Amino acid sequence: MNGLQLLVFVLLVSVAGFSGCRSAEAIMADYEANVLVGKFAEAAIEPTEKADEDGKDALFWQLHAAAAERLAGNNDEAVRRFDLAEDLFIDFEHRSKAVDTTASMMTGDYILPYAGEGQDRVFTCLYKAIDFGVLGKPAAVRTELNRAMLHQQNWRAERSAEIAAADAKLERDARSYAQSNGARQPIGSNAASTVSRAFGDASFSAAIRTNAGFDTARDGRLDLIADDDFTNAYLVRVNETFRRYVGDSGSKPHDMVTVFVEDGMCPKREEWRIDLPTVLIPWVNRYVQYAGMALPKLVYRNAAVTAYSVSGAGTCYPMVEIQDVDRLVKTEFDVYFRGALTREIIRAVARAGVQIALGAVRDNVSDDNTRLALTLVQLGTAAYSFATTDADIRSWTALPKKVYMLDLPRPADGAVTVTCGLEQIRLNVQSGNTMVFVRKTSSAAPSVVKMFTLPN
Amino acid sequence: MKKLIRGLAAVAVVTVAGCTTPTHRYAEGEARATVAGFSEFDINDVTDRAIAALVSSGRMTPRAGAVRAVVVADDVIADTTCRGSEATGLADTLGISIRERLSASGKVDVFNERAAQGAKVQIVPQYRLRGRLTERNLRTDDNDYQREYNLNLTLIELETGLETWQKRIHVGKLIDKKLLMN
């Protein structure tokens, strides 16, 4: 290895080392491992510490800490952390988008603060409602369900506003980045046409479909999403049941029991990589050393149990699936992914433009030392691009995979049994109208039961 | 030049310091800034209007030989989008405000069902006053929101089950979309 090659090697290793730190991954790996075996109190420890650091991912950590605390039975602490999470959601709505600097143009979505998805807000309020019920505060259950329903109703409008703001910012950042780096303008007259050309590349679109399950022609378009695709039927049923049991919707029933079971874990995100279509990069082999992109994909988890039933007074009733949460998450992921893919294409094109500009300047320089310096800068730019090309794989992974439900009259002796695979949960249901919530994260984890009774 | 820089720095400090709100009390009943939620001012306003209307309606008549009517006044149901941590307090405060104004009218004795269980003198209430505070959020043309609160009150004659009086008290607010879910 000669001196130049050694210098390039050291540069690449240094850049990769400084910008490749992913300790959050290790924390989440431990979190998941604990949640999947039912060690919820242990799972809460590290996310709680990270949440209290109040960094850019405070919301991400608060959601995970709160989810673990509620499963550990610390309802007061869970409610408190969910309230803190809501404060952060609101902060993100109020903050000036100018805070998200052009630095995100140069690096990736992952350096931006975690702002959460629509269903994050819906489930935050829903879980608060359930925990307030367990704490004996029906007034709070009602208003938190109202908040969840309002988030649900505004889902499409809120996503539309987010996308419009992100698109406008992308145009500005791409232009600003290219100008500040002396690069050629992004290929095409604007960002939209550049992305359109990328989507028009058949092999590129096929790779996106294969790896991310995303159809560039159709998926993630708000105008094509059906209401059922983003409506949280679990929330709707909990709200209807509560209203019925407190008499908000007419006469109250007597001595009814409604059981909800949250099964398994929702999909999580993992990174995969793909190169930019060469049609977008002139001189790709001459000047551009790296023009790749890192994108997230959903990884689906197994159900904990494939069927649930409830028994009472000698009769066994199979529970009915009311919500495929995987589908809700996929809908939101597709909306996010369309924007993420657009941003990654523009980033990669902009970075390639910088490499091209450096290479073109170098070719017009006669002095050997200057040519060497420009070569090193060009290689360094490529190395930096490689090292900082990371997908944003943050998402609230503690949500369930599916939700099941059953209504039944309260048996005279109050004895109700919920069967979750090999596990049987025996409940002593008091007189009144009772709502039962069971969480079964995996086949190995014991179920967590939350229950509250509203007076007849 | 140095003086200019110091001067500009001083102006910057004063400007930044002037943006913070010093902690201070405001007088009871004093209308502070209008807020998107249901404030103390709103509570006092709606309960004043509601009880004034109820008392002037003449629908609460005392039993023969009694000076005042006996009414059970439930806590108001807060059917809004306030935080759960505030909901119980809002319901309680509305209920207390209603009971306070009923008593102050001189026409009503407020009946406490829980306390009555251990009472030596048994009194049977004549009426029950029920209330619900509802909220609707309607998007305006410029994507902000028109928030409509309604305090809906119903007076029930316990002997017959008849609803002898109903009243809806309205409070409307225009709010920025960013304040919708505070």
PDB file of N, CA and C in Angstrom, chain A residues 83 86-87 90 93-94 121 128 132 137 139-140 142-144 146-147 150-151 154 157 243 248, chain B residues 77-85 87-88 91 132 135 137 139 145 147 178-182:
ATOM      1  N   ASP A  83     -47.906  11.559  29.237  1.00  0.00           N
ATOM      2  CA  ASP A  83     -48.187  13.002  29.215  1.00  0.00           C
ATOM      3  C   ASP A  83     -46.953  13.771  28.756  1.00  0.00           C
ATOM      4  N   GLU A  86     -46.758  13.458  25.112  1.00  0.00           N
ATOM      5  CA  GLU A  86     -47.699  14.377  24.441  1.00  0.00           C
ATOM      6  C   GLU A  86     -47.149  15.795  24.419  1.00  0.00           C
ATOM      7  N   ASP A  87     -46.489  16.204  25.495  1.00  0.00           N
ATOM      8  CA  ASP A  87     -45.866  17.531  25.498  1.00  0.00           C
ATOM      9  C   ASP A  87     -44.874  17.642  24.355  1.00  0.00           C
ATOM     10  N   ILE A  90     -46.561  18.005  20.999  1.00  0.00           N
ATOM     11  CA  ILE A  90     -47.053  19.380  20.840  1.00  0.00           C
ATOM     12  C   ILE A  90     -45.898  20.321  20.545  1.00  0.00           C
ATOM     13  N   GLU A  93     -45.075  20.245  16.977  1.00  0.00           N
ATOM     14  CA  GLU A  93     -46.048  20.957  16.142  1.00  0.00           C
ATOM     15  C   GLU A  93     -45.791  22.456  16.173  1.00  0.00           C
ATOM     16  N   HIS A  94     -45.326  22.952  17.308  1.00  0.00           N
ATOM     17  CA  HIS A  94     -45.168  24.389  17.485  1.00  0.00           C
ATOM     18  C   HIS A  94     -43.833  24.910  16.977  1.00  0.00           C
ATOM     19  N   ARG A 121     -49.636   8.885  18.432  1.00  0.00           N
ATOM     20  CA  ARG A 121     -50.467   9.782  19.246  1.00  0.00           C
ATOM     21  C   ARG A 121     -51.776   9.103  19.632  1.00  0.00           C
ATOM     22  N   LYS A 128     -53.329   5.866  27.807  1.00  0.00           N
ATOM     23  CA  LYS A 128     -53.612   6.697  28.985  1.00  0.00           C
ATOM     24  C   LYS A 128     -55.035   6.462  29.461  1.00  0.00           C
ATOM     25  N   PHE A 132     -55.941   5.210  33.130  1.00  0.00           N
ATOM     26  CA  PHE A 132     -56.782   6.033  34.003  1.00  0.00           C
ATOM     27  C   PHE A 132     -57.974   5.224  34.501  1.00  0.00           C
ATOM     28  N   LYS A 137     -60.402   6.542  37.467  1.00  0.00           N
ATOM     29  CA  LYS A 137     -60.695   7.918  37.063  1.00  0.00           C
ATOM     30  C   LYS A 137     -61.467   7.934  35.749  1.00  0.00           C
ATOM     31  N   ALA A 139     -63.578   9.991  34.514  1.00  0.00           N
ATOM     32  CA  ALA A 139     -63.622  11.294  33.843  1.00  0.00           C
ATOM     33  C   ALA A 139     -62.412  11.435  32.927  1.00  0.00           C
ATOM     34  N   ALA A 140     -61.267  10.958  33.394  1.00  0.00           N
ATOM     35  CA  ALA A 140     -60.041  11.043  32.600  1.00  0.00           C
ATOM     36  C   ALA A 140     -60.090  10.070  31.426  1.00  0.00           C
ATOM     37  N   ARG A 142     -62.659   9.299  29.698  1.00  0.00           N
ATOM     38  CA  ARG A 142     -63.497   9.915  28.665  1.00  0.00           C
ATOM     39  C   ARG A 142     -62.710  10.936  27.851  1.00  0.00           C
ATOM     40  N   THR A 143     -62.010  11.840  28.521  1.00  0.00           N
ATOM     41  CA  THR A 143     -61.328  12.901  27.766  1.00  0.00           C
ATOM     42  C   THR A 143     -60.142  12.346  26.979  1.00  0.00           C
ATOM     43  N   GLU A 144     -59.448  11.350  27.522  1.00  0.00           N
ATOM     44  CA  GLU A 144     -58.324  10.786  26.760  1.00  0.00           C
ATOM     45  C   GLU A 144     -58.833  10.042  25.524  1.00  0.00           C
ATOM     46  N   ASN A 146     -61.490  10.916  23.942  1.00  0.00           N
ATOM     47  CA  ASN A 146     -61.839  12.014  23.029  1.00  0.00           C
ATOM     48  C   ASN A 146     -60.588  12.513  22.289  1.00  0.00           C
ATOM     49  N   ARG A 147     -59.491  12.635  23.009  1.00  0.00           N
ATOM     50  CA  ARG A 147     -58.249  13.103  22.384  1.00  0.00           C
ATOM     51  C   ARG A 147     -57.792  12.112  21.309  1.00  0.00           C
ATOM     52  N   LEU A 150     -59.911  12.416  18.270  1.00  0.00           N
ATOM     53  CA  LEU A 150     -59.636  13.628  17.499  1.00  0.00           C
ATOM     54  C   LEU A 150     -58.369  13.449  16.658  1.00  0.00           C
ATOM     55  N   HIS A 151     -57.346  12.820  17.243  1.00  0.00           N
ATOM     56  CA  HIS A 151     -56.142  12.524  16.455  1.00  0.00           C
ATOM     57  C   HIS A 151     -56.501  11.622  15.277  1.00  0.00           C
ATOM     58  N   ASN A 154     -58.262  13.549  12.536  1.00  0.00           N
ATOM     59  CA  ASN A 154     -57.387  14.500  11.848  1.00  0.00           C
ATOM     60  C   ASN A 154     -56.197  13.830  11.180  1.00  0.00           C
ATOM     61  N   ALA A 157     -55.531  14.835   7.468  1.00  0.00           N
ATOM     62  CA  ALA A 157     -55.181  16.258   7.331  1.00  0.00           C
ATOM     63  C   ALA A 157     -53.788  16.532   7.919  1.00  0.00           C
ATOM     64  N   ARG A 243     -68.413   4.306  26.316  1.00  0.00           N
ATOM     65  CA  ARG A 243     -69.588   5.190  26.268  1.00  0.00           C
ATOM     66  C   ARG A 243     -70.850   4.433  26.649  1.00  0.00           C
ATOM     67  N   ASP A 248     -73.309   7.070  28.326  1.00  0.00           N
ATOM     68  CA  ASP A 248     -73.247   8.241  27.451  1.00  0.00           C
ATOM     69  C   ASP A 248     -74.098   8.060  26.205  1.00  0.00           C
TER      70      ASP A 248
ATOM     71  N   ILE B  77     -70.237  16.335  33.798  1.00  0.00           N
ATOM     72  CA  ILE B  77     -69.419  15.427  32.984  1.00  0.00           C
ATOM     73  C   ILE B  77     -68.638  16.269  31.983  1.00  0.00           C
ATOM     74  N   ALA B  78     -67.330  16.157  32.025  1.00  0.00           N
ATOM     75  CA  ALA B  78     -66.479  16.928  31.114  1.00  0.00           C
ATOM     76  C   ALA B  78     -66.201  16.081  29.878  1.00  0.00           C
ATOM     77  N   ASP B  79     -66.976  16.294  28.835  1.00  0.00           N
ATOM     78  CA  ASP B  79     -66.837  15.506  27.599  1.00  0.00           C
ATOM     79  C   ASP B  79     -66.037  16.327  26.591  1.00  0.00           C
ATOM     80  N   THR B  80     -64.802  16.614  26.940  1.00  0.00           N
ATOM     81  CA  THR B  80     -63.957  17.504  26.147  1.00  0.00           C
ATOM     82  C   THR B  80     -62.675  16.776  25.770  1.00  0.00           C
ATOM     83  N   THR B  81     -61.741  17.526  25.200  1.00  0.00           N
ATOM     84  CA  THR B  81     -60.438  16.945  24.847  1.00  0.00           C
ATOM     85  C   THR B  81     -59.336  17.469  25.759  1.00  0.00           C
ATOM     86  N   CYS B  82     -59.707  17.833  26.978  1.00  0.00           N
ATOM     87  CA  CYS B  82     -58.648  18.237  27.901  1.00  0.00           C
ATOM     88  C   CYS B  82     -57.847  17.006  28.295  1.00  0.00           C
ATOM     89  N   ARG B  83     -56.657  17.220  28.823  1.00  0.00           N
ATOM     90  CA  ARG B  83     -55.848  16.094  29.276  1.00  0.00           C
ATOM     91  C   ARG B  83     -56.598  15.341  30.377  1.00  0.00           C
ATOM     92  N   GLY B  84     -56.385  14.033  30.406  1.00  0.00           N
ATOM     93  CA  GLY B  84     -57.004  13.206  31.436  1.00  0.00           C
ATOM     94  C   GLY B  84     -56.656  13.676  32.842  1.00  0.00           C
ATOM     95  N   SER B  85     -55.420  14.146  32.996  1.00  0.00           N
ATOM     96  CA  SER B  85     -54.982  14.613  34.309  1.00  0.00           C
ATOM     97  C   SER B  85     -55.752  15.855  34.758  1.00  0.00           C
ATOM     98  N   ALA B  87     -59.074  16.343  33.695  1.00  0.00           N
ATOM     99  CA  ALA B  87     -60.507  16.104  33.511  1.00  0.00           C
ATOM    100  C   ALA B  87     -61.260  16.059  34.833  1.00  0.00           C
ATOM    101  N   THR B  88     -60.715  15.331  35.794  1.00  0.00           N
ATOM    102  CA  THR B  88     -61.418  15.212  37.078  1.00  0.00           C
ATOM    103  C   THR B  88     -61.528  16.578  37.738  1.00  0.00           C
ATOM    104  N   ALA B  91     -64.252  18.653  36.003  1.00  0.00           N
ATOM    105  CA  ALA B  91     -65.599  18.199  36.382  1.00  0.00           C
ATOM    106  C   ALA B  91     -65.929  18.635  37.803  1.00  0.00           C
ATOM    107  N   ARG B 132     -73.480  18.434  31.448  1.00  0.00           N
ATOM    108  CA  ARG B 132     -72.416  17.857  30.617  1.00  0.00           C
ATOM    109  C   ARG B 132     -71.789  18.987  29.821  1.00  0.00           C
ATOM    110  N   GLU B 135     -67.702  19.493  23.667  1.00  0.00           N
ATOM    111  CA  GLU B 135     -66.758  20.262  22.850  1.00  0.00           C
ATOM    112  C   GLU B 135     -66.842  19.784  21.415  1.00  0.00           C
ATOM    113  N   ASN B 137     -64.957  20.700  17.551  1.00  0.00           N
ATOM    114  CA  ASN B 137     -63.887  21.433  16.887  1.00  0.00           C
ATOM    115  C   ASN B 137     -64.145  21.422  15.395  1.00  0.00           C
ATOM    116  N   ARG B 139     -63.169  22.856  11.633  1.00  0.00           N
ATOM    117  CA  ARG B 139     -62.066  23.485  10.904  1.00  0.00           C
ATOM    118  C   ARG B 139     -62.577  24.668  10.085  1.00  0.00           C
ATOM    119  N   TYR B 145     -59.231  26.474  13.845  1.00  0.00           N
ATOM    120  CA  TYR B 145     -60.402  25.773  14.378  1.00  0.00           C
ATOM    121  C   TYR B 145     -61.349  26.704  15.112  1.00  0.00           C
ATOM    122  N   ARG B 147     -63.718  26.338  18.060  1.00  0.00           N
ATOM    123  CA  ARG B 147     -64.004  25.398  19.155  1.00  0.00           C
ATOM    124  C   ARG B 147     -65.298  25.831  19.827  1.00  0.00           C
ATOM    125  N   LYS B 178     -52.438  24.832  15.842  1.00  0.00           N
ATOM    126  CA  LYS B 178     -51.377  24.294  16.690  1.00  0.00           C
ATOM    127  C   LYS B 178     -51.838  24.112  18.135  1.00  0.00           C
ATOM    128  N   LEU B 179     -52.918  24.790  18.507  1.00  0.00           N
ATOM    129  CA  LEU B 179     -53.387  24.698  19.893  1.00  0.00           C
ATOM    130  C   LEU B 179     -54.505  23.677  20.054  1.00  0.00           C
ATOM    131  N   LEU B 180     -54.845  22.967  18.977  1.00  0.00           N
ATOM    132  CA  LEU B 180     -55.995  22.073  19.012  1.00  0.00           C
ATOM    133  C   LEU B 180     -55.852  21.009  20.094  1.00  0.00           C
ATOM    134  N   MET B 181     -54.668  20.456  20.281  1.00  0.00           N
ATOM    135  CA  MET B 181     -54.494  19.334  21.194  1.00  0.00           C
ATOM    136  C   MET B 181     -53.602  19.671  22.363  1.00  0.00           C
ATOM    137  N   ASN B 182     -53.625  20.914  22.804  1.00  0.00           N
ATOM    138  CA  ASN B 182     -52.824  21.254  23.969  1.00  0.00           C
ATOM    139  C   ASN B 182     -53.332  20.504  25.209  1.00  0.00           C
TER     140      ASN B 182
END
